[in-house]
Tab-separated table of C-alpha atoms in Angstrom:
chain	number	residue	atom	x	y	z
A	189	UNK	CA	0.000	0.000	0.000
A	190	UNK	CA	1.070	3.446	-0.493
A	191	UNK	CA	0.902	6.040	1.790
A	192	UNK	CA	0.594	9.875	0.482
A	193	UNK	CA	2.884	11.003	3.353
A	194	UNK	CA	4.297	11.190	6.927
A	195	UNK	CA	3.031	12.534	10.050
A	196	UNK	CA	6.049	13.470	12.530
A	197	UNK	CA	5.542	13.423	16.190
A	198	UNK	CA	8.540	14.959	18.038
A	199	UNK	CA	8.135	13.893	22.089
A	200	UNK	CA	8.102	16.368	24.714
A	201	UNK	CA	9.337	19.870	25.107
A	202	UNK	CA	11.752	21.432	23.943
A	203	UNK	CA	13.425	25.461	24.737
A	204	UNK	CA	11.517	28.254	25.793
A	205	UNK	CA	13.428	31.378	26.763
A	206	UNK	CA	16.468	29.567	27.339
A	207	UNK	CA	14.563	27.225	29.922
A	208	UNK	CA	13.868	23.514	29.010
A	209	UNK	CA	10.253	22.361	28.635
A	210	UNK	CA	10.036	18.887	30.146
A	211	UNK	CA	10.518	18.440	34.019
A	212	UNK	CA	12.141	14.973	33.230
A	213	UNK	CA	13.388	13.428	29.876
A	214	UNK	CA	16.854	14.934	30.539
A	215	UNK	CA	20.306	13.697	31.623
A	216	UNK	CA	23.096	15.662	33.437
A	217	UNK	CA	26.347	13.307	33.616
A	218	UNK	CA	28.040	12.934	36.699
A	219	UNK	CA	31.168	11.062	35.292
A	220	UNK	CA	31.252	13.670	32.102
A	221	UNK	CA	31.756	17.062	33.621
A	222	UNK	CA	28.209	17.977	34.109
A	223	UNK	CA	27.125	17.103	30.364
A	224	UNK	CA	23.477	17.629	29.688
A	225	UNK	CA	20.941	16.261	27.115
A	226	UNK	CA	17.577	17.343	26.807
A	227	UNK	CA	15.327	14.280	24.928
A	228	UNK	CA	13.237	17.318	23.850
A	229	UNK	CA	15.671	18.864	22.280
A	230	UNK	CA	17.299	16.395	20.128
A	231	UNK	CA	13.803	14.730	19.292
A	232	UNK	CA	12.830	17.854	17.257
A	233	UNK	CA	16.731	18.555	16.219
A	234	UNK	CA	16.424	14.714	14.324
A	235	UNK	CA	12.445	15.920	13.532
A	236	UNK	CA	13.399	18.929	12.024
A	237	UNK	CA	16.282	17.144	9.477
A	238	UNK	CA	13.706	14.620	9.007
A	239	UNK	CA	11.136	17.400	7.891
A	240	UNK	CA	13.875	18.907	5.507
A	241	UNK	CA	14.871	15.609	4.189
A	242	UNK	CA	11.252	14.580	3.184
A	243	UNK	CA	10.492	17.556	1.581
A	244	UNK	CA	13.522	17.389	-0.656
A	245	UNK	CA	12.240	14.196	-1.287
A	246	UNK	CA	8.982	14.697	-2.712
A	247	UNK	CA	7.179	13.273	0.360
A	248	UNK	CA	4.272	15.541	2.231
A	249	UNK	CA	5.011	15.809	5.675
A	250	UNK	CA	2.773	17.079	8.637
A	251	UNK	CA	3.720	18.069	11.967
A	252	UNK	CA	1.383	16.963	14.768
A	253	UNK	CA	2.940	18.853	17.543
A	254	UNK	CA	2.386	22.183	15.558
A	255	UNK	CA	-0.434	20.628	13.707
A	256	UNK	CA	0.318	22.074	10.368
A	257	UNK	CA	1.586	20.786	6.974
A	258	UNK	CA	5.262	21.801	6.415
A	259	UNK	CA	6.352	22.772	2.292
A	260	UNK	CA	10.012	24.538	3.767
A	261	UNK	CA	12.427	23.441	6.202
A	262	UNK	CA	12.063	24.256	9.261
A	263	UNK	CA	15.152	24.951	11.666
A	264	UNK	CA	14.813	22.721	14.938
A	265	UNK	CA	13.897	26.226	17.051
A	266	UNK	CA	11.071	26.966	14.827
A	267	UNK	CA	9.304	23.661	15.298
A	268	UNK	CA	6.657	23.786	18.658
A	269	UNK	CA	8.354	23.889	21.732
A	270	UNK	CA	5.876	23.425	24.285
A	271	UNK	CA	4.729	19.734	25.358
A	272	UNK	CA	1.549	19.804	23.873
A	273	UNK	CA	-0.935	16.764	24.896
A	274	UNK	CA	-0.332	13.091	23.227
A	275	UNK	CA	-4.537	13.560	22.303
A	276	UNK	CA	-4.273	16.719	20.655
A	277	UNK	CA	-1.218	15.158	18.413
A	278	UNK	CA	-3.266	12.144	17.802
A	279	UNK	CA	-6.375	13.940	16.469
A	280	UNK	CA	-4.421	16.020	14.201
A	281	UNK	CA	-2.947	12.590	13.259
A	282	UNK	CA	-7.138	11.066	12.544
A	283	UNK	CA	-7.862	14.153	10.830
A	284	UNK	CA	-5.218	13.345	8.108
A	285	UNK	CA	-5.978	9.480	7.804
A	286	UNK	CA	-8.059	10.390	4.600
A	287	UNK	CA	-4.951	11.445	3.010
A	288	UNK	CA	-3.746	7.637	3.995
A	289	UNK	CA	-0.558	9.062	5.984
A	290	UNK	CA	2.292	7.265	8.369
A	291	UNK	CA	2.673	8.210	12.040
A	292	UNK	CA	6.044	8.418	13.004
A	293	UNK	CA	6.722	9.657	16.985
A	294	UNK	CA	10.749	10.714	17.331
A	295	UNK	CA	11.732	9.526	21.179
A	296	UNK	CA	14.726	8.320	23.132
A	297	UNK	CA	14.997	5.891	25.892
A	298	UNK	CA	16.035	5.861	29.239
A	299	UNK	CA	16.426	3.818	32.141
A	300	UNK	CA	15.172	5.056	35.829
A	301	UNK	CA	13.388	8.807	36.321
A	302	UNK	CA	16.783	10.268	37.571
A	303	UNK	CA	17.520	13.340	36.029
A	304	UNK	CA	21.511	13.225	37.461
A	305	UNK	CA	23.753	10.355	37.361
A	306	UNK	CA	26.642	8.328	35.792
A	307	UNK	CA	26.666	7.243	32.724
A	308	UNK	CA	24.167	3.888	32.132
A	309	UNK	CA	25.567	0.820	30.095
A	310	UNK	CA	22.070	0.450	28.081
A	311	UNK	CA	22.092	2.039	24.414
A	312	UNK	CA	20.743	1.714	21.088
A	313	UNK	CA	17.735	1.802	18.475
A	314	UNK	CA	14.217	-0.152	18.659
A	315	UNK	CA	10.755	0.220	17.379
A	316	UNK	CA	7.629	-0.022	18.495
A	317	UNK	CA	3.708	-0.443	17.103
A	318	UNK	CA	1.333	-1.560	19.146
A	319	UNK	CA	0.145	-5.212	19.867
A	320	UNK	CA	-0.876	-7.608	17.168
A	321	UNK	CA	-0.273	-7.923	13.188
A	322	UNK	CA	-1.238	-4.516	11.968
A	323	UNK	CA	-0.388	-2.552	8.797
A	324	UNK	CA	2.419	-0.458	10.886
A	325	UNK	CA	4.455	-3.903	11.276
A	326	UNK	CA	5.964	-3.484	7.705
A	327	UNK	CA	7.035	-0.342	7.760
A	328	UNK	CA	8.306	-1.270	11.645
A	329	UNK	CA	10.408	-3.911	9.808
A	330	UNK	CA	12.125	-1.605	7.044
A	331	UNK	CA	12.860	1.170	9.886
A	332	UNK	CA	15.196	-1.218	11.642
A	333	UNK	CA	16.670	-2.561	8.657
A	334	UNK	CA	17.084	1.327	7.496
A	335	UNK	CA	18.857	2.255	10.976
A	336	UNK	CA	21.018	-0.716	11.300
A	337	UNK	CA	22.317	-0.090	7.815
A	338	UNK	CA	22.278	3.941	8.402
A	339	UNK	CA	23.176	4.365	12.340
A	340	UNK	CA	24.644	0.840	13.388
A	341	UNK	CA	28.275	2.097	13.191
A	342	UNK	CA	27.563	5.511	15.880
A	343	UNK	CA	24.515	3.472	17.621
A	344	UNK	CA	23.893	-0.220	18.062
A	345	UNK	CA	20.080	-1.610	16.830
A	346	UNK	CA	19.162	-3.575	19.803
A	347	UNK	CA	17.406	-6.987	19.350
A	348	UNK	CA	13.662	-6.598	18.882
A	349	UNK	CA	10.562	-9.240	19.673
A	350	UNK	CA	10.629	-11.743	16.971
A	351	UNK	CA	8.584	-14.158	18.599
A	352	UNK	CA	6.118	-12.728	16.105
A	353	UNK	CA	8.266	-13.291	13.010
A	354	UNK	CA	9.769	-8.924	12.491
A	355	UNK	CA	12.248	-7.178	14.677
A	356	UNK	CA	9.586	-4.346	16.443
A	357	UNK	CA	8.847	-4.458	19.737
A	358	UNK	CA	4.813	-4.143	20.158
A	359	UNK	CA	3.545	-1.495	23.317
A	360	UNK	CA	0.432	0.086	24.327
A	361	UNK	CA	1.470	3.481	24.109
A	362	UNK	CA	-0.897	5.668	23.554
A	363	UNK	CA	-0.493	7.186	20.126
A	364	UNK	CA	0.422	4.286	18.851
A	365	UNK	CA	-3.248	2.777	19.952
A	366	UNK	CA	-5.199	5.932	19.200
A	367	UNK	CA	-4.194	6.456	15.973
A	368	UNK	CA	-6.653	5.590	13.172
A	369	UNK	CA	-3.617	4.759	10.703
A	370	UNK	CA	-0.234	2.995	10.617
A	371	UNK	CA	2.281	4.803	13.857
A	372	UNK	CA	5.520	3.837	14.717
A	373	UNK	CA	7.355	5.214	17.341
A	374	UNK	CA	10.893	5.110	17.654
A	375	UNK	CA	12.912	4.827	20.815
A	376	UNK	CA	16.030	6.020	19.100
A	377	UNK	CA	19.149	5.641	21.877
A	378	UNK	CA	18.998	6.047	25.640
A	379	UNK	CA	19.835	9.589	26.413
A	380	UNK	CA	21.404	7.939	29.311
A	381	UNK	CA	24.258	6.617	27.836
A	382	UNK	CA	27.162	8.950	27.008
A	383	UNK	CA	28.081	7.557	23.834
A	384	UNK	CA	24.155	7.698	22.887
A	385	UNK	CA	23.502	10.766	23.921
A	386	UNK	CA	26.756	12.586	22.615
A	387	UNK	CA	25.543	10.868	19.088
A	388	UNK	CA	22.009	11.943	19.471
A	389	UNK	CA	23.750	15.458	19.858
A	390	UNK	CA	25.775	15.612	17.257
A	391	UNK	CA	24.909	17.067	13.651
A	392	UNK	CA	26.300	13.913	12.061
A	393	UNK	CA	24.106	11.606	14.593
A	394	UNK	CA	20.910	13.605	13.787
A	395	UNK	CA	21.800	13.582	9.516
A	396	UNK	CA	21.869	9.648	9.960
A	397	UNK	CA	18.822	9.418	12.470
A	398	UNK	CA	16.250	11.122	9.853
A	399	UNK	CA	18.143	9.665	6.839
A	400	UNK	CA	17.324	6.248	8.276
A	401	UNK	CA	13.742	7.399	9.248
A	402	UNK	CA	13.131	8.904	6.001
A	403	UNK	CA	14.844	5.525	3.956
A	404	UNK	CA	12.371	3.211	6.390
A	405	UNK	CA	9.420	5.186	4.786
A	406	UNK	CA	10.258	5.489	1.729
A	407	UNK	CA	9.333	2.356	0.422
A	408	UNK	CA	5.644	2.968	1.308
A	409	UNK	CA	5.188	6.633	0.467
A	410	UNK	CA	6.615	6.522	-3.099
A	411	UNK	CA	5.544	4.285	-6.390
């Protein structure tokens, strides 16, 4: 089946007058002189690549955090950067399901709720649709195999649940239940991790993060 275009999902807040949006989803290293990452932040820095990248490739691409259709690149600090609710991002999402679109929600992972700590040994790239065979599973399946052959040398792709037969992980989160259409949503890291999160903050880590969203889509948005 092909899709007419993507819907991009970028979690949490980002920077508002110099002050970061999201009480948690944030790291400040311990054992790496006070290094911080805000999951925010990178989320719409990959987003907003990801946004340029599909446009120069002919795909449509909506934003459901701004909920608006996007025809230029945006820079990362012109994307919405207030945490706006998971159910207003989802409707915008239903609204567009006439137009046959793919959900795709940017995230990174963590372990614990601690804001402050050493660095934590888990890392790398998974994907997740929610439970059962649905029409998201295929395009779950050529996102991994896009970031494994895209990201695998600055970011491991961790093992998925192929009890099922494809490498994506099924959850109940909500957008990925809510929403009428396909949605995949990409834990992409764990902002933990030093080596993930100093990738996650790099410009060549975000280039390879939305050229290997954009190259797991492709296949269902084009021909």
């Amino acid at each position: 089946m092909s899709y007419q275009g993507i819907v991009v999902d970028y979690g949490h807040g980002g920077m508002i007058g110099g002050k970061y949006q999201t009480a948690g989803k944030q790291y400040t290293f311990t054992d790496h002189g006070g290094y911080w990452i805000g999951e925010g932040v990178t989320n719409r820095k990959c987003a907003a690549k990801l946004i340029e990248l599909a446009i120069e490739a002919g795909v449509r691409v909506w934003d459901a955090v701004a909920r608006r259709e996007w025809t230029e690149a945006p820079s990362w600090d012109q994307l919405e950067q207030r945490d706006t609710s998971l159910s207003s991002r989802v409707a915008y999402a239903n609204e567009l399901q006439r137009r046959k679109c793919i959900y795709l929600s940017l995230h990174s992972n963590a372990i614990g709720n601690s804001s402050v700590g050493p660095s934590q040994n888990a890392r790398g790239v998974e994907m997740y649709t929610s439970p059962g065979q649905t029409s998201a599973d295929p395009i779950a399946t050529s996102l991994v195999e896009a970031f494994r052959a895209n990201v695998s040398e600055g970011m491991p792709v961790r093992r998925g649940d192929t009890s099922d037969g494809d490498p994506d992980r099924e959850a109940s989160f909500y957008v990925l239940r809510k929403t009428a259409g396909p949605a995949v949503l990409g834990e992409v890291g764990f902002f933990v991790n030093i080596d993930d999160a100093r990738y996650l903050d790099s410009c060549d880590g975000q280039q390879a993060i939305a050229q290997a969203y954009l190259d797991g889509v492709l296949p269902f948005v084009q021909g």
